[in-house]
Short mmCIF file of C-alpha atoms and ligand atoms in Angstrom, two decimals:
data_model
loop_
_atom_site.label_atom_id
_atom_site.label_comp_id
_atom_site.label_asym_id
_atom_site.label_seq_id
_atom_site.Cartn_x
_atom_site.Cartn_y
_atom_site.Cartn_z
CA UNK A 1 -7.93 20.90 -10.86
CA UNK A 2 -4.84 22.13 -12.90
CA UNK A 3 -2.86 19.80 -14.59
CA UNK A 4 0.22 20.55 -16.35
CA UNK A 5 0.53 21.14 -20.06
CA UNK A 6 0.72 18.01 -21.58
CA UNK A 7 3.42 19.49 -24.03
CA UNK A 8 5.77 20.39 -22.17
CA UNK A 9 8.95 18.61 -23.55
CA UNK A 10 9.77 15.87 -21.62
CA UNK A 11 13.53 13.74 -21.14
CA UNK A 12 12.78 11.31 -23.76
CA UNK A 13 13.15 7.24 -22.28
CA UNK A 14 15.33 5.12 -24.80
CA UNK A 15 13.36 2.60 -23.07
CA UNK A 16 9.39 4.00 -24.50
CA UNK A 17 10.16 1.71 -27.90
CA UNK A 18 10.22 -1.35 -25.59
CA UNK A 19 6.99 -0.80 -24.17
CA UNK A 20 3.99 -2.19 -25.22
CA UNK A 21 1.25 0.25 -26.71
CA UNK A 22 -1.15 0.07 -23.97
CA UNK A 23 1.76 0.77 -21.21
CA UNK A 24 1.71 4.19 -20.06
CA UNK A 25 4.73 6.69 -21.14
CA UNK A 26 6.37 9.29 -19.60
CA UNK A 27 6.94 11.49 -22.43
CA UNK A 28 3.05 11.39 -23.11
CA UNK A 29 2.41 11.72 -18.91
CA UNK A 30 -0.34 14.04 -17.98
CA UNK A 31 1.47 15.96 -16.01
CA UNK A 32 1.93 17.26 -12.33
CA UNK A 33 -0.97 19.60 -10.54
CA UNK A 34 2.29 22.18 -10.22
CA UNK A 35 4.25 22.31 -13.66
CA UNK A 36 7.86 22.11 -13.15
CA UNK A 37 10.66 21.81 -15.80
CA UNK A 38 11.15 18.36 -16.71
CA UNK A 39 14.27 16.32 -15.34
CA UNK A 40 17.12 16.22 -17.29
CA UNK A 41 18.49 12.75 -16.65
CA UNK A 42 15.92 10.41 -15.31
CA UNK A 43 11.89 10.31 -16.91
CA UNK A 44 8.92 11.50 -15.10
CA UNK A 45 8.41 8.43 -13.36
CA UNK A 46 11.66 7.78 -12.49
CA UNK A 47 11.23 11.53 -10.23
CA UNK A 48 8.25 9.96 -8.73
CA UNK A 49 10.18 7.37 -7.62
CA UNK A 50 12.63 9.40 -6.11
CA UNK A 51 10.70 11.74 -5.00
CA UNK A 52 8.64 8.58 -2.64
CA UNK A 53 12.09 6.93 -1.88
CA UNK A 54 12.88 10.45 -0.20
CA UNK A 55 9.91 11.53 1.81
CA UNK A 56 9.50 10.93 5.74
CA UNK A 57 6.48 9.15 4.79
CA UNK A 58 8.41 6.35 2.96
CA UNK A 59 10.80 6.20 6.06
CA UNK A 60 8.24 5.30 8.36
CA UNK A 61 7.07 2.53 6.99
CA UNK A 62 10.26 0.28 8.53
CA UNK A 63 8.71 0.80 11.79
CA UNK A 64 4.46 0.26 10.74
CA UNK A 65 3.18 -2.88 11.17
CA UNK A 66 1.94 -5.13 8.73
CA UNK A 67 0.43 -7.77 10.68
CA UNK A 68 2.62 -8.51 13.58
CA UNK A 69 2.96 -5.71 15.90
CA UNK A 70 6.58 -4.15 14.42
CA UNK A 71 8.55 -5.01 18.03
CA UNK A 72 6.83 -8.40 17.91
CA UNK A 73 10.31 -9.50 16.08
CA UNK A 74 12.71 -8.61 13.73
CA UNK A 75 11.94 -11.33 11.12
CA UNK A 76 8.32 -10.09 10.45
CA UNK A 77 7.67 -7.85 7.75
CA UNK A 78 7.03 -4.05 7.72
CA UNK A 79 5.45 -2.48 5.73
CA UNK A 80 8.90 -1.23 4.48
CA UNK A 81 9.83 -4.31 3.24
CA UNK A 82 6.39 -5.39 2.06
CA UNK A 83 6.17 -2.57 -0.13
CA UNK A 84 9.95 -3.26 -1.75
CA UNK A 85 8.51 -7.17 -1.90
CA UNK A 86 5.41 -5.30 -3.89
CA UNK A 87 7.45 -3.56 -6.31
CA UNK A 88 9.99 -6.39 -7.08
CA UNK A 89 7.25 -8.96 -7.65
CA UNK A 90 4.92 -5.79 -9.71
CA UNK A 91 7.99 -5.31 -11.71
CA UNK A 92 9.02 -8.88 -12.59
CA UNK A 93 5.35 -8.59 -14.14
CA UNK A 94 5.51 -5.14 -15.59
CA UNK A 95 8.70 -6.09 -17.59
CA UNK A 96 6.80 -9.83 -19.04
CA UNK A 97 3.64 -7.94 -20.39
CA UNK A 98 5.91 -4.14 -21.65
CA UNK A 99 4.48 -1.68 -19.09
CA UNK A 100 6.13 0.83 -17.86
CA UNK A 101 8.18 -0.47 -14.47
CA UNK A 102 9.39 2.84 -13.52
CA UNK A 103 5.38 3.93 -13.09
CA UNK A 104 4.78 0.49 -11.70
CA UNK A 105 7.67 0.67 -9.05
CA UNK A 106 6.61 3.86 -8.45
CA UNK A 107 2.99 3.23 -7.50
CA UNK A 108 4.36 -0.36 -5.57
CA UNK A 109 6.74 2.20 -3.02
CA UNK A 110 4.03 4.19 -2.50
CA UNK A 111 0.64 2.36 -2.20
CA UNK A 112 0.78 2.22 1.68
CA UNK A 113 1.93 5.43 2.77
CA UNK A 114 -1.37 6.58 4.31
CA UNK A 115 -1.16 3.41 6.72
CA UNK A 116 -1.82 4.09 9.76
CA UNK A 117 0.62 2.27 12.84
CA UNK A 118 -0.91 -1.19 13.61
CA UNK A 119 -1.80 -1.93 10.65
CA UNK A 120 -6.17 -2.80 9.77
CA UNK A 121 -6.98 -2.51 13.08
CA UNK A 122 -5.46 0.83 13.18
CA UNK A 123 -6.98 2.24 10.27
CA UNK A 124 -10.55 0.76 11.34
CA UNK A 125 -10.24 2.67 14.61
CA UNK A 126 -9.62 5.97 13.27
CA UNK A 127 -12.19 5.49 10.62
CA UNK A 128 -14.62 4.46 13.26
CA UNK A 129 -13.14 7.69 15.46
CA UNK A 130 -14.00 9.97 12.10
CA UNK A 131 -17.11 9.04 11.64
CA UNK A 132 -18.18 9.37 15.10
CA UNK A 133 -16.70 12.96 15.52
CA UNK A 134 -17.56 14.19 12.28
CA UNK A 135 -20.26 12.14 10.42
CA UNK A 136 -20.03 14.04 7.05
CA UNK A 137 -16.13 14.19 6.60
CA UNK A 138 -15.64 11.41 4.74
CA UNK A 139 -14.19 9.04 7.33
CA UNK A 140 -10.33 7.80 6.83
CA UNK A 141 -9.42 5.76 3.82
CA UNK A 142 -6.08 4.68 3.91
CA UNK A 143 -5.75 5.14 -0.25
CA UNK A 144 -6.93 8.18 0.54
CA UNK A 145 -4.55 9.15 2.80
CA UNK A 146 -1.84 7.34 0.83
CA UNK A 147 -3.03 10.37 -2.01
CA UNK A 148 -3.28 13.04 0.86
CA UNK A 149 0.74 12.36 2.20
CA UNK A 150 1.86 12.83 -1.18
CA UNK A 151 -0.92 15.61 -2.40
CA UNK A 152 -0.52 17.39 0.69
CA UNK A 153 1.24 15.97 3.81
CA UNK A 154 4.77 16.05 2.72
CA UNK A 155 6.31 19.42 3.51
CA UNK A 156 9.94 19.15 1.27
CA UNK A 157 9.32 21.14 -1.49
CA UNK A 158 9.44 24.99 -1.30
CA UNK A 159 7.24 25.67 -3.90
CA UNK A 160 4.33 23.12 -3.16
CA UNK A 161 2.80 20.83 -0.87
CA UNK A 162 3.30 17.40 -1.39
CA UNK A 163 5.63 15.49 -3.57
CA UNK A 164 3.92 16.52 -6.55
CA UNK A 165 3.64 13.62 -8.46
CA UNK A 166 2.14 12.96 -11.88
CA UNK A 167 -1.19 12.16 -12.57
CA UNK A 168 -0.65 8.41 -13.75
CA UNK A 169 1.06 7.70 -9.99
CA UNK A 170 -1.47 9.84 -8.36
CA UNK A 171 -4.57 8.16 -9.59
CA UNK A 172 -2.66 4.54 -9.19
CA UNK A 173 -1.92 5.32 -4.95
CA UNK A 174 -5.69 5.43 -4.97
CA UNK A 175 -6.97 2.18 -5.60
CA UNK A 176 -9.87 2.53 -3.64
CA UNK A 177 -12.02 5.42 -2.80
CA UNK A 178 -16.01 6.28 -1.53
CA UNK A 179 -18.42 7.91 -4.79
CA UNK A 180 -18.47 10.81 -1.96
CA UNK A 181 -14.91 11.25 -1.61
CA UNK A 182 -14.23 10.78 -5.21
CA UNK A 183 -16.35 13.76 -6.02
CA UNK A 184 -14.78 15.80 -3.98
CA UNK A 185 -11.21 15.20 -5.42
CA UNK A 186 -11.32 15.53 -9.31
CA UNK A 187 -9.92 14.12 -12.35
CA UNK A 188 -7.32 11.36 -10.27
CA UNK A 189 -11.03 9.99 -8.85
CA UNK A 190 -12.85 10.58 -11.59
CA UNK A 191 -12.83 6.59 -12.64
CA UNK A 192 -14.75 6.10 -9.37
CA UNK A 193 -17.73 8.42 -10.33
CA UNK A 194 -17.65 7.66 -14.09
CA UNK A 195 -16.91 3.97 -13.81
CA UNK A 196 -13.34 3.04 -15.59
CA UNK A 197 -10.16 1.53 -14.89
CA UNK A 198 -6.73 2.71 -13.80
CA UNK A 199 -3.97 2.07 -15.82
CA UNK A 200 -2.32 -1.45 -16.35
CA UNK A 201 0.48 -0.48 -13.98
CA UNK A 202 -1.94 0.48 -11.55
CA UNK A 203 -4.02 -3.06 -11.95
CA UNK A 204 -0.65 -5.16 -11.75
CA UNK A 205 1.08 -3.40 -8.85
CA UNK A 206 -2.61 -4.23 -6.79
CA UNK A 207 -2.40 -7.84 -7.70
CA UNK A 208 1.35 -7.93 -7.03
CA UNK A 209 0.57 -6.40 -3.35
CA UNK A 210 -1.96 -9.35 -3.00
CA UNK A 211 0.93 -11.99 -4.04
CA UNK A 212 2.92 -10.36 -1.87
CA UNK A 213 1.03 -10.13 1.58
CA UNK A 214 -0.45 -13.68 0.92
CA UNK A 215 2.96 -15.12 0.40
CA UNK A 216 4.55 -13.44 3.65
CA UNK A 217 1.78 -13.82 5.93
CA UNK A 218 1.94 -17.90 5.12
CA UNK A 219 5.82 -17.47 5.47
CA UNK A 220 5.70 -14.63 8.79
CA UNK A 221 2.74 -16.87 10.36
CA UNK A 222 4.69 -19.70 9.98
CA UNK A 223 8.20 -18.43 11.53
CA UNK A 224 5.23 -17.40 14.31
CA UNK A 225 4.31 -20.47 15.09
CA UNK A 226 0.56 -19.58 15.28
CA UNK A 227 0.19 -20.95 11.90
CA UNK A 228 1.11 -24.60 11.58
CA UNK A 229 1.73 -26.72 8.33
CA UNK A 230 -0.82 -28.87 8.80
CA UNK A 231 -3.35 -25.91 8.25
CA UNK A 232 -2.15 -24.82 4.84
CA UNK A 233 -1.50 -28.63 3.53
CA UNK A 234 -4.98 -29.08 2.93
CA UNK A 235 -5.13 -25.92 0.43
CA UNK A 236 -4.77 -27.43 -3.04
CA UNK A 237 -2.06 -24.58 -4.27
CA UNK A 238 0.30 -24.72 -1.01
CA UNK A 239 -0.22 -28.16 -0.57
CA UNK A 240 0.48 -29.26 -4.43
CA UNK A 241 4.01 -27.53 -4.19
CA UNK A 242 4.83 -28.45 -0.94
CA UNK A 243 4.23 -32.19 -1.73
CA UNK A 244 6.23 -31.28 -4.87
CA UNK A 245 9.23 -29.93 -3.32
CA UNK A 246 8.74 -32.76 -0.67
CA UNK A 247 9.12 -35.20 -3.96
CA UNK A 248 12.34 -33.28 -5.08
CA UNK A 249 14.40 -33.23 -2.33
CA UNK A 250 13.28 -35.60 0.68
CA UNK A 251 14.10 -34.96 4.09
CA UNK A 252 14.49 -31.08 3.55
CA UNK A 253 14.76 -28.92 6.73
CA UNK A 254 11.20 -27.55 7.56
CA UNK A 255 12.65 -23.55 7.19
CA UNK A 256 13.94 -24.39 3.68
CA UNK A 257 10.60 -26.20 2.81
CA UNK A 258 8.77 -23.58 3.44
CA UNK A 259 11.31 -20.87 1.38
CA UNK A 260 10.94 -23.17 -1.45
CA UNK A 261 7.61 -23.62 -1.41
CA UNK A 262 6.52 -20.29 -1.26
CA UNK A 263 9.12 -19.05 -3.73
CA UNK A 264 7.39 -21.68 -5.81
CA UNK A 265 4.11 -20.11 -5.73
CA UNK A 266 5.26 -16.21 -6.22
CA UNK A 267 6.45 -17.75 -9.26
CA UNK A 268 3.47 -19.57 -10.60
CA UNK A 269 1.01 -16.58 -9.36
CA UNK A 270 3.41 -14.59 -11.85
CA UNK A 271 3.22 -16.64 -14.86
CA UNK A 272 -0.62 -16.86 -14.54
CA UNK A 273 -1.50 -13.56 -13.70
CA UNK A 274 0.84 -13.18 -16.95
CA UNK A 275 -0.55 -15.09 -18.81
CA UNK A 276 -4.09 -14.73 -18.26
CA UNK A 277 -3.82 -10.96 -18.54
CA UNK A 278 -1.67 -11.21 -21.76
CA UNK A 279 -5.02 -13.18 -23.08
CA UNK A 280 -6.89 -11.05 -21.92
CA UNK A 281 -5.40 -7.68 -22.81
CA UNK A 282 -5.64 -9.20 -26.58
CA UNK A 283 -9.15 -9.88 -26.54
CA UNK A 284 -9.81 -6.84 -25.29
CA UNK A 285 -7.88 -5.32 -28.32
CA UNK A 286 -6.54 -2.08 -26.32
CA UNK A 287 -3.85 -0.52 -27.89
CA UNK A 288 -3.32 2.99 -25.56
CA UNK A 289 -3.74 3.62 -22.48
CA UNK A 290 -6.82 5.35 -22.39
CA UNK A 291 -8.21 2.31 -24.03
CA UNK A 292 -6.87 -0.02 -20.88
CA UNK A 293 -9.16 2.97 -18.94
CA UNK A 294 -12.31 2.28 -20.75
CA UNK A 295 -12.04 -1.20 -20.62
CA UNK A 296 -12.66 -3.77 -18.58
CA UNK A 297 -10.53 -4.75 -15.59
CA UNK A 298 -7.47 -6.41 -17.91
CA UNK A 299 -5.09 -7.78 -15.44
CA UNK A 300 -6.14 -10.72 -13.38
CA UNK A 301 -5.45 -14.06 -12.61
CA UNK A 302 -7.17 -17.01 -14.26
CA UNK A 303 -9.93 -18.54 -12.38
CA UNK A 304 -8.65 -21.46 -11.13
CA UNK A 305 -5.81 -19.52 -9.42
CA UNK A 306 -8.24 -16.87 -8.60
CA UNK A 307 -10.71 -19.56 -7.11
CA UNK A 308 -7.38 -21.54 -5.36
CA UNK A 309 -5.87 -17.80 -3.74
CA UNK A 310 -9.32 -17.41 -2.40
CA UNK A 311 -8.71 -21.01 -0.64
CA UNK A 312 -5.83 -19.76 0.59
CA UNK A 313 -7.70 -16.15 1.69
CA UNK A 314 -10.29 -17.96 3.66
CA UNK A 315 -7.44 -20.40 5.84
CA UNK A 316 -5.50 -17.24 6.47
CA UNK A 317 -8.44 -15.14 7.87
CA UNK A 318 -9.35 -18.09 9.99
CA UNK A 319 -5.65 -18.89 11.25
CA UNK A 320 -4.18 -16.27 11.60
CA UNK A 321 -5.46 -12.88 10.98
CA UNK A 322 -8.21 -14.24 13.45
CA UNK A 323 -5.44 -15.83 15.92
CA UNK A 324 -6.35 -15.16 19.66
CA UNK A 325 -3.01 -13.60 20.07
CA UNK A 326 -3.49 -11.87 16.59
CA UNK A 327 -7.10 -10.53 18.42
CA UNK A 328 -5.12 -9.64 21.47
CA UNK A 329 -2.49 -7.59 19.51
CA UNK A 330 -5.39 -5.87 17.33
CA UNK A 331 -7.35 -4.44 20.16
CA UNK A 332 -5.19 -3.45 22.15
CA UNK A 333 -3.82 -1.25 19.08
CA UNK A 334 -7.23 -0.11 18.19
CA UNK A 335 -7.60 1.24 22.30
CA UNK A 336 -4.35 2.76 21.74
CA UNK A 337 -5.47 4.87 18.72
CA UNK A 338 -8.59 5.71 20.02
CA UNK A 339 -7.75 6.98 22.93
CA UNK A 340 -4.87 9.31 21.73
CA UNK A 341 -7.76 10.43 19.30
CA UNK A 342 -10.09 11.24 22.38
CA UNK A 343 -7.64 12.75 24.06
CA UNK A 344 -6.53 15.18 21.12
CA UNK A 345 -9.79 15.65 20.02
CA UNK A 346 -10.72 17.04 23.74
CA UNK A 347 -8.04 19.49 23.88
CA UNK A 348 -5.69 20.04 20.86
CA UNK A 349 -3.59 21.46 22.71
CA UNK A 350 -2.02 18.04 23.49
CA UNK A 351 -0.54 18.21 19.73
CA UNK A 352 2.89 19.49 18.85
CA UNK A 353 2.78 22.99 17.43
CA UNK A 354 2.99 22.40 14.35
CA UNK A 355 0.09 19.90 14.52
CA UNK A 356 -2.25 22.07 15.72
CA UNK A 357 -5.38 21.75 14.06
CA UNK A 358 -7.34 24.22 12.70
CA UNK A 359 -11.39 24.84 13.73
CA UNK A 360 -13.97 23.25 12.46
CA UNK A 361 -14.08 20.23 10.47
CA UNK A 362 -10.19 20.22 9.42
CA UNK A 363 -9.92 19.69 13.60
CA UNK A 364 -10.54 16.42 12.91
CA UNK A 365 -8.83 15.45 9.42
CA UNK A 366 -5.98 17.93 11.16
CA UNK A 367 -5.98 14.93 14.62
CA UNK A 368 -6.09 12.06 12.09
CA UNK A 369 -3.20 13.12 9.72
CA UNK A 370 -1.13 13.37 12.89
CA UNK A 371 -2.10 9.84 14.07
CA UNK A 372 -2.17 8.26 10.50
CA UNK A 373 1.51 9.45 10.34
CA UNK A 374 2.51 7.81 13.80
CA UNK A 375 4.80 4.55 13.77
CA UNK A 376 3.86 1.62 16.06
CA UNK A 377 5.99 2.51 18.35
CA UNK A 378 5.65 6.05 18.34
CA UNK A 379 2.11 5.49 18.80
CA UNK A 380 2.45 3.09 22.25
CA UNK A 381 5.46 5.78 23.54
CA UNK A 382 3.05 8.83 22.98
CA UNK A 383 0.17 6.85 24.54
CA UNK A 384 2.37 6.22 27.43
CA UNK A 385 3.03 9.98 27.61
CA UNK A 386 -0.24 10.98 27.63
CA UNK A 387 -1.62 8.28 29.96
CA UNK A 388 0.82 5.63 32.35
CA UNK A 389 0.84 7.29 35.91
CA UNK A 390 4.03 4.76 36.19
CA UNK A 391 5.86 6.85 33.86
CA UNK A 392 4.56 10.30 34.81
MG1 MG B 1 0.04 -3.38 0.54
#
């Protein structure tokens, strides 16, 4: 794979002397696939940013679900706004250690573009609908897919695919990905064959988007009402800052109990995934960011918090992601995908023009990139399209 030069000269950031050693730099970026001229009044990063802020990709988000089905109610998060609470909370930590936050908010705004509508369930169907259609494809991996939209998907740019975006963003959207896969894509996967980190922007934006779900499914299940208080009480880190804010100000309105208590624990998972990976990263002794590759994984919580956020984990799963009406919502979603997939898949000729797959095995990668891209409700009004006799 082509890289770009890695001399090209590059706006210079009056902000690179603030930044720690080990934070990556875009003056010292390696590059984009397709070399263009370098901005004039913003870094490298900062165009990555823009560049995901911009893209249809980005827009959809507002209407994918996280966990509650999107029309469920207005209150619940998207993954719009989860991915804005990602880079906020991945910034906040970016600035407190001296990485770079335009990189991190630029990996946060992107990291779930290759969602599929209805959030897991979704993506489990069509992974389950790859393999079954075309064993050796590789499946669907929504990192992956967050890497195809902007390596591929994206058509804004008349002299590439994609957005285009530099390496250090590129190899930070995927944060997971199969040996087999990995192979297949180059250098941005290469840590996956080779063994290897990402880059500390990359590590703290994937903790920050575990603060952040963790934090708004408590809050969102909640507001529900299929998650009661009494549940999460018994956890030692919700319950020790509940009873705390219970201490402070007695007799506190339950909505305003909860707000405080969760702001409460953003904060404190901040200062000790701060803390612990400032500790760590000086152990460690890295001092560039090709060091912070070779190492060990350097950002991370301590263990206690990591042992009392598993406590947490575990009640959640139970509660709520395993809800009845949670289960209900799920498969229904899953049916929905599957069957628009089956349907495609047995004559493409269901797909818009310009979705028309091509033959062999980019028929199927061709049907899921079209679904993948779908919003909730897109999803359920095309499924009614293809199938309600009501409606016909
Ligand atoms: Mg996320």
């Amino acid at each position: 794979m082509r890289t770009a030069e890695r001399d090209v000269r590059r706006t210079p950031d009056p902000r690179e002397a603030s930044l720690a050693p080990y934070a990556c730099s875009a003056t010292t970026s390696r590059g984009r696939l397709h070399p263009e001229p370098s901005p004039h009044d913003r870094t490298e990063y900062q165009r990555d940013r823009d560049r995901i802020i911009h893209c249809s990709a980005f827009r959809r988000l507002e209407y994918k679900t996280q966990v509650f089905l999107n029309h469920e109610g207005d209150l619940f998060r998207t993954r719009l706004t989860h991915s804005l609470e990602v880079a906020q909370i991945a910034r906040s930590i970016a600035q407190s250690l001296g990485l770079n936050e335009d990189l991190t908010e630029a990996i946060a705004l992107a990291h779930d573009l290759g969602h599929t509508p209805f959030g897991h369930a979704g993506q489990d169907a069509l992974a389950g609908c790859m393999r079954a259609r075309d064993p050796d494809g590789g499946g669907f991996e929504h990192n992956l897919q967050s890497l195809r939209v902007v390596d591929h998907l994206e058509e804004r740019y008349a002299a590439f695919d994609g957005l285009n975006l530099t390496f250090e963003t590129r190899e930070a959207i995927l944060k997971h990905c199969s040996r087999r896969n990995a192979q297949r894509l180059g250098p941005v996967a290469a840590r996956f064959v080779d063994g290897g980190q990402p880059s500390l922007e990359a590590q703290v934006t994937n903790l920050a988007d575990e603060i952040a779900y963790n934090n708004h499914d408590i809050d969102d299940g909640l507001r529900s009402g299929l998650l009661q208080l009494d549940q999460l009480e018994p956890i030692a880190f919700f319950g020790g800052h509940l009873h705390a804010v219970r201490r402070a100000y007695p007799g506190l309105a339950t909505k305003r109990l909860v707000a405080e208590t969760i702001r409460r624990m953003i904060s404190a998972l901040i200062a000790d995934l701060v803390a612990s990976s400032r500790q760590r990263i000086a152990t460690a002794g890295v001092d560039t960011p090709d060091a912070v590759r070779q190492a060990a994984a350097l950002a991370g919580f301590s263990p206690p918090v990591r042992e009392q956020l598993a406590a947490l984990q575990r009640t959640l799963r139970h509660a709520l992601y395993r809800h009845p009406q949670v289960l209900r919502s799920t498969t229904k979603a899953a049916r929905v995908l599957r069957e628009l997939f089956d349907a495609y898949a047995d004559d493409p000729r269901l797909l818009p023009q310009e979705h028309q797959p091509g033959e062999g095995p980019m028929r199927w990668r061709g049907i899921a990139d079209y679904i993948a891209g779908m919003t909730d409700r897109y999803a359920i009004k095309e499924h009614r399209r293809l199938f309600s006799v009501q409606d016909w």
